[in-house]
XYZ file of C-alpha atoms in Angstrom:
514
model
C 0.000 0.000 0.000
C 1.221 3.800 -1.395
C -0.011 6.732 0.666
C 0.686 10.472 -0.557
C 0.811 12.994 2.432
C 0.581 16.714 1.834
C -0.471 19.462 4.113
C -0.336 22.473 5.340
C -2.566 21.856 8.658
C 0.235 19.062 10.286
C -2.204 18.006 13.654
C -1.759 14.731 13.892
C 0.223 14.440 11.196
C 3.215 12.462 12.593
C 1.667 9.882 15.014
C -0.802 8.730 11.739
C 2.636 8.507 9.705
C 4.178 6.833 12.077
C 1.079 4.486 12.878
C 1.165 4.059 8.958
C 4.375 3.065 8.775
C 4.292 0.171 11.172
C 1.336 -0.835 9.077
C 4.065 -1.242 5.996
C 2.499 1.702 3.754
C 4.557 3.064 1.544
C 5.212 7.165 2.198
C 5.085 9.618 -0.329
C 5.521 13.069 0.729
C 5.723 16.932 -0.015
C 8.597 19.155 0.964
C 7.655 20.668 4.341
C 5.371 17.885 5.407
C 8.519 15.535 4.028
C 10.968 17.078 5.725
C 8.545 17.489 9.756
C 8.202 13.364 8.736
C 11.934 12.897 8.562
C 12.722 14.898 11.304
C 10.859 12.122 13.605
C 12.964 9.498 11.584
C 9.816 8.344 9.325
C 11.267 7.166 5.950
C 9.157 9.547 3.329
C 9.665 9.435 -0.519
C 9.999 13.520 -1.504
C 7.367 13.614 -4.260
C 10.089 15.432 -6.588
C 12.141 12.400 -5.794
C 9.566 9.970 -7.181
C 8.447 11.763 -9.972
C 12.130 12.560 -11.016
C 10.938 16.351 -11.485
C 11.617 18.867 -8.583
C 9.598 21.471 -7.144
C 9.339 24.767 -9.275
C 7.980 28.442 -9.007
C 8.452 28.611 -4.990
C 6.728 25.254 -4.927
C 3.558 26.389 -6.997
C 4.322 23.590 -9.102
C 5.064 20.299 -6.906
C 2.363 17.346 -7.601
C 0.940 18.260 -10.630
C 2.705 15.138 -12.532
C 1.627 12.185 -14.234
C 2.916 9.885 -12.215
C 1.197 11.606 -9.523
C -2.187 11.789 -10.904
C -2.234 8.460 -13.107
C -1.387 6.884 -9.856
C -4.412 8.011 -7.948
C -6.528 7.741 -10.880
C -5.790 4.802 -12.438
C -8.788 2.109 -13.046
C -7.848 -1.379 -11.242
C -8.114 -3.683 -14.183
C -9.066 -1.099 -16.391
C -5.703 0.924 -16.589
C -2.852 -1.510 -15.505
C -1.236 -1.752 -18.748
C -0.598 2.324 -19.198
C 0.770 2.006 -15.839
C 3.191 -0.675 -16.367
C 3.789 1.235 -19.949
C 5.150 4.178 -18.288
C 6.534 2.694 -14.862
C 3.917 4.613 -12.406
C 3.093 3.168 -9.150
C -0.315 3.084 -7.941
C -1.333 5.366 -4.774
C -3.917 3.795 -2.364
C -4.450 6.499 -0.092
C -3.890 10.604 -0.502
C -4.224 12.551 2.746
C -3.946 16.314 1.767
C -5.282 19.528 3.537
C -5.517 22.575 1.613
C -3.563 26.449 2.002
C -5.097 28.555 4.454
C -7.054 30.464 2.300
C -10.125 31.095 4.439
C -7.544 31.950 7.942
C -5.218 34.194 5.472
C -8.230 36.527 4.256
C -9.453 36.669 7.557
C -6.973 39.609 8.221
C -8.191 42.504 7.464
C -4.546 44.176 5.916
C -4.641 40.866 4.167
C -3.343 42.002 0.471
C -4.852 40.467 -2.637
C -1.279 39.102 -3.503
C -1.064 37.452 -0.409
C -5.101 35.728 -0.938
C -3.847 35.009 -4.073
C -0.355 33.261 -3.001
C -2.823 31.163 -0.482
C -4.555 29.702 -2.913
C -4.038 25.702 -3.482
C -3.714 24.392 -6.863
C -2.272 20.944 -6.565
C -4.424 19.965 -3.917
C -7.918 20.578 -4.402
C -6.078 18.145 -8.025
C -5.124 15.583 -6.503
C -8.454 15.806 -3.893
C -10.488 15.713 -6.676
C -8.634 12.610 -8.645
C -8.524 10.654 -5.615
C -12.115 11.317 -4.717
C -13.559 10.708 -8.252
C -11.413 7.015 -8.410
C -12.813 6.428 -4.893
C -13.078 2.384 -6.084
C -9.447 2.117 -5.593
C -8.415 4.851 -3.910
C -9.296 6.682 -0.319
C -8.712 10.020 0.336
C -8.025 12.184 3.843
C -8.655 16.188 3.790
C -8.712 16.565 7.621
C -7.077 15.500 10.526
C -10.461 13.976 11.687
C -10.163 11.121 9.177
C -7.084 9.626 10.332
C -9.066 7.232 12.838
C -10.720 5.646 10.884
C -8.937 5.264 8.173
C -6.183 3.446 10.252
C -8.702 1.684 12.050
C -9.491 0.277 8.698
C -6.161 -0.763 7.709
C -5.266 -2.697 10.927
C -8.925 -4.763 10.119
C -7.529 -5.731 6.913
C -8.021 -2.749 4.753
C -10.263 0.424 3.690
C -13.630 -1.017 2.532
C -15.613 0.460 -0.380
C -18.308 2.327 2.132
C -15.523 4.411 3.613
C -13.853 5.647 0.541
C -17.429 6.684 -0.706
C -17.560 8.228 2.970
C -14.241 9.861 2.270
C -14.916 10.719 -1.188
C -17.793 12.700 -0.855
C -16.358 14.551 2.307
C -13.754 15.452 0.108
C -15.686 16.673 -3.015
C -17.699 19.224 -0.357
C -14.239 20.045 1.217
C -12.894 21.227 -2.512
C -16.264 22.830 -2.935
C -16.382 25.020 -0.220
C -12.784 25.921 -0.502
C -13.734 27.066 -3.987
C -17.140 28.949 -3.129
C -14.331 30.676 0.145
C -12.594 31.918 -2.500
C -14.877 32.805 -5.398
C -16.996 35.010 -2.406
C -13.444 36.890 -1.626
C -13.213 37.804 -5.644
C -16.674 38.977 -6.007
C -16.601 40.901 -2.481
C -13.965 42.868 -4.311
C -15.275 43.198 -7.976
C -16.523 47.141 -8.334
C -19.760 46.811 -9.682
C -21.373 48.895 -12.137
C -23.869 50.968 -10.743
C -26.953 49.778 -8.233
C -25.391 46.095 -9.067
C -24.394 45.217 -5.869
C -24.599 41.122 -6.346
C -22.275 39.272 -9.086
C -24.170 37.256 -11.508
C -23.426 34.220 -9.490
C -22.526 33.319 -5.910
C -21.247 30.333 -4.116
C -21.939 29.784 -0.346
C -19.415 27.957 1.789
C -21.329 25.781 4.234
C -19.876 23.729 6.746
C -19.929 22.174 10.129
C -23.521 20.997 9.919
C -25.215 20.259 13.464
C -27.886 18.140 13.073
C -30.887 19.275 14.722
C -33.790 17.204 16.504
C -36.550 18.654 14.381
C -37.043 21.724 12.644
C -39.919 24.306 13.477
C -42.275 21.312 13.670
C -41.524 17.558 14.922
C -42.326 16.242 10.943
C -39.595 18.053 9.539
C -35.808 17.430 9.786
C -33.258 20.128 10.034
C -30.105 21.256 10.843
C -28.206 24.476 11.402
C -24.669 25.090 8.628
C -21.953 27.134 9.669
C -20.608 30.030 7.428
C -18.168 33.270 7.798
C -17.270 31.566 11.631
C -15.489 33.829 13.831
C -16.084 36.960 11.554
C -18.468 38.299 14.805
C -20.361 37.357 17.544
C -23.558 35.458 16.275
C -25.346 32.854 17.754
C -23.974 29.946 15.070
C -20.702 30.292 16.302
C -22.046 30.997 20.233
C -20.619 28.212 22.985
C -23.582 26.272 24.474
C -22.239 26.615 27.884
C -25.067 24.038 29.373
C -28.276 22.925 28.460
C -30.099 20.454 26.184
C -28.927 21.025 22.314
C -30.718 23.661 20.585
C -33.273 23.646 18.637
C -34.419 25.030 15.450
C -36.799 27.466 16.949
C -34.651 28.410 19.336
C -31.996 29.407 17.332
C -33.778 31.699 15.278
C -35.058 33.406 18.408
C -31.821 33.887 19.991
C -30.921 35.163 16.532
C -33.135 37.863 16.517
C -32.700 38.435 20.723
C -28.942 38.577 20.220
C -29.108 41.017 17.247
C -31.686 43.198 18.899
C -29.573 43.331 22.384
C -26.571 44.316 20.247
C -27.881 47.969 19.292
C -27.546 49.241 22.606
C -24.509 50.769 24.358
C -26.135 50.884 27.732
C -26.971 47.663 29.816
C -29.915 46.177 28.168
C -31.931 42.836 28.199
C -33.990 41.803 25.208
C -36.743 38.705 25.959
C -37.809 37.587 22.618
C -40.889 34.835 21.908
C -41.588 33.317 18.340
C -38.809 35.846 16.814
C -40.640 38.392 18.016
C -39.016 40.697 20.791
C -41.817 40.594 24.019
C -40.116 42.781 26.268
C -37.214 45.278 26.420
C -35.480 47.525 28.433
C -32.130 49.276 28.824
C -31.269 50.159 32.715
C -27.998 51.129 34.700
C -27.165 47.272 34.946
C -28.497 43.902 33.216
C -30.399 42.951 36.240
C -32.455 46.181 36.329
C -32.838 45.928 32.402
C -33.991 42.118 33.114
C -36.795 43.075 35.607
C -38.041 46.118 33.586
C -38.243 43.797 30.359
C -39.760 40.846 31.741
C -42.626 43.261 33.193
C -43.161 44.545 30.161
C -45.360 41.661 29.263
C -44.546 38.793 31.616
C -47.100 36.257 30.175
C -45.276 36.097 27.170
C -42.074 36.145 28.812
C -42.915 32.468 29.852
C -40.596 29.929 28.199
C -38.877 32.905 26.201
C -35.087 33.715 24.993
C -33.669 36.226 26.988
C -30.322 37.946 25.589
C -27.817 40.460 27.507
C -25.401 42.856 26.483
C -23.281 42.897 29.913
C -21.762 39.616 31.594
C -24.129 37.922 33.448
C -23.351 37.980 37.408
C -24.943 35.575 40.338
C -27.714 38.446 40.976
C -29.195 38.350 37.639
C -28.789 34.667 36.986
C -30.561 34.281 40.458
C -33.653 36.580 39.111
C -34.059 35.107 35.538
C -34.291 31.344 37.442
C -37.379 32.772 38.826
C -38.894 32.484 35.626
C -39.146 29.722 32.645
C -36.316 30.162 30.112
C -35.163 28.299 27.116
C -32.036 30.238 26.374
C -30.246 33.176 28.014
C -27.594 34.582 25.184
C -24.703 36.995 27.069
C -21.185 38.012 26.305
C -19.823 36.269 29.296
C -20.833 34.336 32.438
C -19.127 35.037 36.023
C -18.371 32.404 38.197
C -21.155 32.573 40.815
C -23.498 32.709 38.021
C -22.603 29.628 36.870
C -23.072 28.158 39.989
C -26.801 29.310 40.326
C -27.330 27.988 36.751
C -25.617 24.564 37.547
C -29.178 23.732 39.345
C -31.093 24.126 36.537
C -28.887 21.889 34.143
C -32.083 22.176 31.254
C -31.681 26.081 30.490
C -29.517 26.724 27.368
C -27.178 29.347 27.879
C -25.184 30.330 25.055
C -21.627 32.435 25.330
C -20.848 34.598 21.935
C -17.828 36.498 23.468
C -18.217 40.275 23.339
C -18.441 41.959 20.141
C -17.965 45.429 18.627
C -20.543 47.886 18.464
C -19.150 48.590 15.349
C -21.179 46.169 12.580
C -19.343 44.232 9.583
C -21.461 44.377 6.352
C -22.918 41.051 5.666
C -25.684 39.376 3.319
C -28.038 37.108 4.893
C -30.312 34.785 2.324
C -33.685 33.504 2.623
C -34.728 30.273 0.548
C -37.888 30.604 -1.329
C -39.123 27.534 -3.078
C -36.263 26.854 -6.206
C -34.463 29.960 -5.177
C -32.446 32.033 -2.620
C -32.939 35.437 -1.762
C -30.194 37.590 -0.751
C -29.906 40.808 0.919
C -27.563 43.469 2.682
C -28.229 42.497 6.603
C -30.384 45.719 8.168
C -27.900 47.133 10.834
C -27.780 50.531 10.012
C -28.516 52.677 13.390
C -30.105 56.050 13.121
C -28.786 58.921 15.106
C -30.077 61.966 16.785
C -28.592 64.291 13.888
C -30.299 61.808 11.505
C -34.180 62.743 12.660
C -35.961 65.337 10.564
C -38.554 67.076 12.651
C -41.839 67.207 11.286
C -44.493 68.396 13.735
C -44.782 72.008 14.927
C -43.632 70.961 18.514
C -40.280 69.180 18.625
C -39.454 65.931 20.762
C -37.820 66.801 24.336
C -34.765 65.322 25.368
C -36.262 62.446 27.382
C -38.285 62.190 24.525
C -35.694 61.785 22.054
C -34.327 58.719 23.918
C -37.250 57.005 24.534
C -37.944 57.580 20.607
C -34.839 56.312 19.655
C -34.558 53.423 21.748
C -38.314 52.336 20.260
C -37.013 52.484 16.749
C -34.107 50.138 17.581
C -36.763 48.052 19.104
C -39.251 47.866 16.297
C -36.806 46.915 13.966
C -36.665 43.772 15.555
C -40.301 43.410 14.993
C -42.600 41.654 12.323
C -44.500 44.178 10.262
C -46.348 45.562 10.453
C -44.617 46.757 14.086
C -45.964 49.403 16.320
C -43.786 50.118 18.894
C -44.742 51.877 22.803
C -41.903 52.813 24.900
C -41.251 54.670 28.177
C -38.439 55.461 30.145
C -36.341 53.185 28.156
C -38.807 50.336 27.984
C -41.142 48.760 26.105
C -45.076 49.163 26.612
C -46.676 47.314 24.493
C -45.536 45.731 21.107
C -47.950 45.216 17.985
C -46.692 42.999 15.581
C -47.131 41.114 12.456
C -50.852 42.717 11.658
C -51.726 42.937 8.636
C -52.857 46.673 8.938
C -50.682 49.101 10.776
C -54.001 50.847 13.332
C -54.580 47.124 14.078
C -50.645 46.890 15.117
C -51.165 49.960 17.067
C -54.627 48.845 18.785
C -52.469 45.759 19.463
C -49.562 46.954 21.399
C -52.418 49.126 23.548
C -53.861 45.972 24.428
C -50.594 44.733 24.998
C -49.760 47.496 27.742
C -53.374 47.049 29.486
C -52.616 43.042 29.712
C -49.256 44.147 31.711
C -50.777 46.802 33.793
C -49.080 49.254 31.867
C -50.165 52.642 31.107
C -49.846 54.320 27.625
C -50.097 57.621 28.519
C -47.008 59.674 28.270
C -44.769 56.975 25.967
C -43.895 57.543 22.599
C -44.571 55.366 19.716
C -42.326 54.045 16.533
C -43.887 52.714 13.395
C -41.332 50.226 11.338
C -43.135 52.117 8.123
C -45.273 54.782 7.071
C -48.232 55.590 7.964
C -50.332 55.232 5.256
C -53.455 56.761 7.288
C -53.747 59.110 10.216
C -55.716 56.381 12.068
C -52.834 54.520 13.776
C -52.610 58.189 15.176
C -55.463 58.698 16.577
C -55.505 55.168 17.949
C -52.077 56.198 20.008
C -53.667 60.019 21.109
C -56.809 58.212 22.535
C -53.739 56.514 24.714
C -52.099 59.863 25.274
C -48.902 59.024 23.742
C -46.470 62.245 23.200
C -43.963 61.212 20.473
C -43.678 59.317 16.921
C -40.632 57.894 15.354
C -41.359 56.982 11.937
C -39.937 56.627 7.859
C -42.255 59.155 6.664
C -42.752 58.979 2.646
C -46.540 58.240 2.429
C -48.562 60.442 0.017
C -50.508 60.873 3.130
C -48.017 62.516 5.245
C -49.473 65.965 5.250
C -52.482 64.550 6.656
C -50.411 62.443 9.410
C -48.673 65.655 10.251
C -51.544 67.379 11.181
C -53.065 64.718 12.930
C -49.833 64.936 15.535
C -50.414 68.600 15.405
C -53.858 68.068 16.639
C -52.820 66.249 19.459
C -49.465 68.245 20.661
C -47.500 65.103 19.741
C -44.093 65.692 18.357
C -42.844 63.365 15.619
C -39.539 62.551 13.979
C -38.971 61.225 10.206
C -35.949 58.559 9.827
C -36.243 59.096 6.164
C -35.565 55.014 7.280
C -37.480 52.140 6.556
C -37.185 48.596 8.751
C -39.929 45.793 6.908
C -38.729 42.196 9.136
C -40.937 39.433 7.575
């Protein structure tokens, strides 16, 4: 038995060798991976040695030889008399890992020459040989393989079923090393005009998680990693404890984590069927926990709460008070661990902290024989942003309460109607299908907590196509709107306000979340 060993990623790389060895298989090796191998006195053939022709161009060139690829792909039966014709020796196993590409362009003053200089040639080649003449030949692209693949060999030999396992790990490993770098290309292609997507686009997905269900028991799922470690998100989150997630629960602590993100302040976000229930921001988490979970406790019950502080003992200790799937914070202190070591169920999920400072993404939908994709919503609007419409203009306490409900009802299904006060939510209104009923909603809403309406302020994730959802919110006594503006109707919105002393802001903004 012939094995060819190239790569760059060398865990493992020498015990396997040397476990191969003492199996009598045949080494063929690459320069650096040669040369670690000899170093801990394992006989390797140098490739340039076996195929008589040495390494060129700073090693661009170094497998891509005949004798290299009629050896992994030649037919058993089939193709024995071209190789005894040309005096090539057949390989029986290839175990290759590719250039860094994906690690290299993760640095930001990473240089197109140097993306370029990272990308592998000869071994997504040889991957690709070996994988398609999986009959005869098995192929290793990650240290993870090595197991069983010597497991294998001490029972007598690779069977067929593993080298199909192999082979079509290895095709998706080639794949998404391709899509990794045909994304970097078109992320820096200048395109003409309001074309902001190339005409095609490959997705790297990887590290699949299987997934006990998806959003109902009858339908199987899992979650795919992509872009890991680019920023804190809740696919690349540490499940700290807790029973695995599910499929509804990740997209909730998706759109809990995202929400909680906006602020600066300490703030707690509770969210319930990717819809956020309750919110406030406070002088510490546990303050901002108590204020959001009384902003509608019912719906609280068996919700996702997320943080944007480390959670301490005194906050863990209030949240166990209450049924929780998942609690979603930067970090977890000590004596809050403890408290949450009684109640082993409860999911908690650690993203690290994360800059306020958001990375341009596109997130995709799938539609049925399609994808859509779409720049991720996270611009913020700012104070100087607001264009004052109404003849009386927003205090300052008004102003924050304003803002903090538009950061809010972005998170919310639209139609969204949004009441805040004093940094909290009142009552939330979403998904209707008309924007008044959105608004009568989140009144109902506040009257279910024992909240009162009066004096908050109220943000609209659209225009307001009537002046209705206005005189729903005046009945209520709210003092302040936060809105896009752009309806053909605004003059009559305007005055509406007017009528009522309200003061309302224009984002010149919209934020549709279906």
């Amino acid at each position: 038995m012939r094995a060819l060993l190239s790569v760059s990623d060398k865990t493992g790389i020498v015990e396997f060798a040397r476990s191969l060895e003492a199996q009598g298989v045949e080494i063929l090796s690459t320069g650096g991976t040669a040369a670690l191998l000899r170093r801990h006195d394992i006989d390797a053939l140098d490739v340039a040695q076996y195929t008589g022709f040495p390494e060129i161009m700073e090693g661009r060139v170094k497998t891509l030889h005949p004798r290299i690829h009629a050896g992994l792909l030649a037919r058993p039966g089939v193709d024995d008399p071209v190789l005894a014709e040309f005096d090539i020796e057949r390989i029986d196993l290839l175990v290759v890992n590719l250039y860094p590409f994906e690690q290299t362009i993760e640095d930001p003053h990473c240089s197109l020459e140097l993306a370029i200089e990272n990308i592998d040639i000869g071994g997504p080649a040889m991957i690709r040989a070996a994988a398609k003449n999986y009959r005869a030949v098995a192929v290793a692209t990650e240290p993870a393989d090595y197991g069983d693949i010597l497991t294998a060999i001490k029972a007598g030999g690779i069977d067929d079923d593993l080298r199909y396992r192999l082979a079509a790990k290895a095709f998706g490993h080639t794949s998404a090393y391709d899509a990794a770098i045909t994304g970097y290309l078109h992320q820096r292609l200048e395109l003409p005009g309001e074309q902001r997507f190339a005409a095609t686009r490959a997705l790297s997905l990887r590290d699949c998680q299987p997934l006990r269900y998806g959003e109902n028991p009858h339908q199987a799922a899992a979650l795919y990693i992509h872009d890991r470690g680019k920023e804190a998100c809740i696919a690349d989150a540490e499940l700290l404890q807790g029973k695995a997630m599910s499929y509804n629960n990740i997209a909730d602590a998706d759109t809990a984590l995202e929400c909680v993100r906006q602020f600066y302040e300490p703030a707690c976000v509770i969210v319930k069927h990717a819809n956020p229930c309750g919110v406030a921001v406070d002088d510490d988490c546990l303050a901002a926990y108590r204020r959001a979970h009384s902003a509608d406790s019912t719906s609280a019950f068996g919700g996702i709460i997320a943080l944007n502080r480390s959670l301490d003992g005194a906050t863990a200790e209030a949240i166990l008070g209450q049924f929780v799937e998942v609690i979603i914070v930067p970090e977890v202190q000590d004596d809050a661990k403890k408290l949450l070591a009684r109640k082993r169920n409860i999911r908690v999920l650690v993203t690290g902290w994360w800059d306020m400072e958001r990375v341009g993404s596109v997130e995709y939908r799938s539609v049925n024989g399609g994808l859509l994709a779409q720049e991720r919503d996270i611009a913020l609007v700012n104070p100087q942003d607001l264009n004052v419409v109404s003849q009386r203009s927003p205090t300052e306490h008004e102003l924050r309460d304003l803002l903090f409900a538009w950061k809010v009802c972005k998170f919310v299904k639209s139609n969204a109607i949004v009441f805040a006060k004093d940094l909290m939510t009142i009552g939330i209104g979403a998904g209707q299908t008309s924007r008044v009923h959105s608004a009568r909603l989140g009144t109902i809403k506040a009257a279910d907590a024992g909240l009162a309406v009066k004096g908050s302020v109220m943000a609209s994730d659209a225009f307001f196509p009537f002046r209705d959802s206005i005189e729903a919110a005046a009945e209520h006594e709210v003092i302040a709107v936060i809105q896009p503006g752009g309806s053909k109707r605004d003059n009559e919105v305007i005055a509406a306000v007017d009528e009522h002393q309200m003061s309302m802001v224009f984002t010149g903004m919209r934020h549709f979340r279906h």
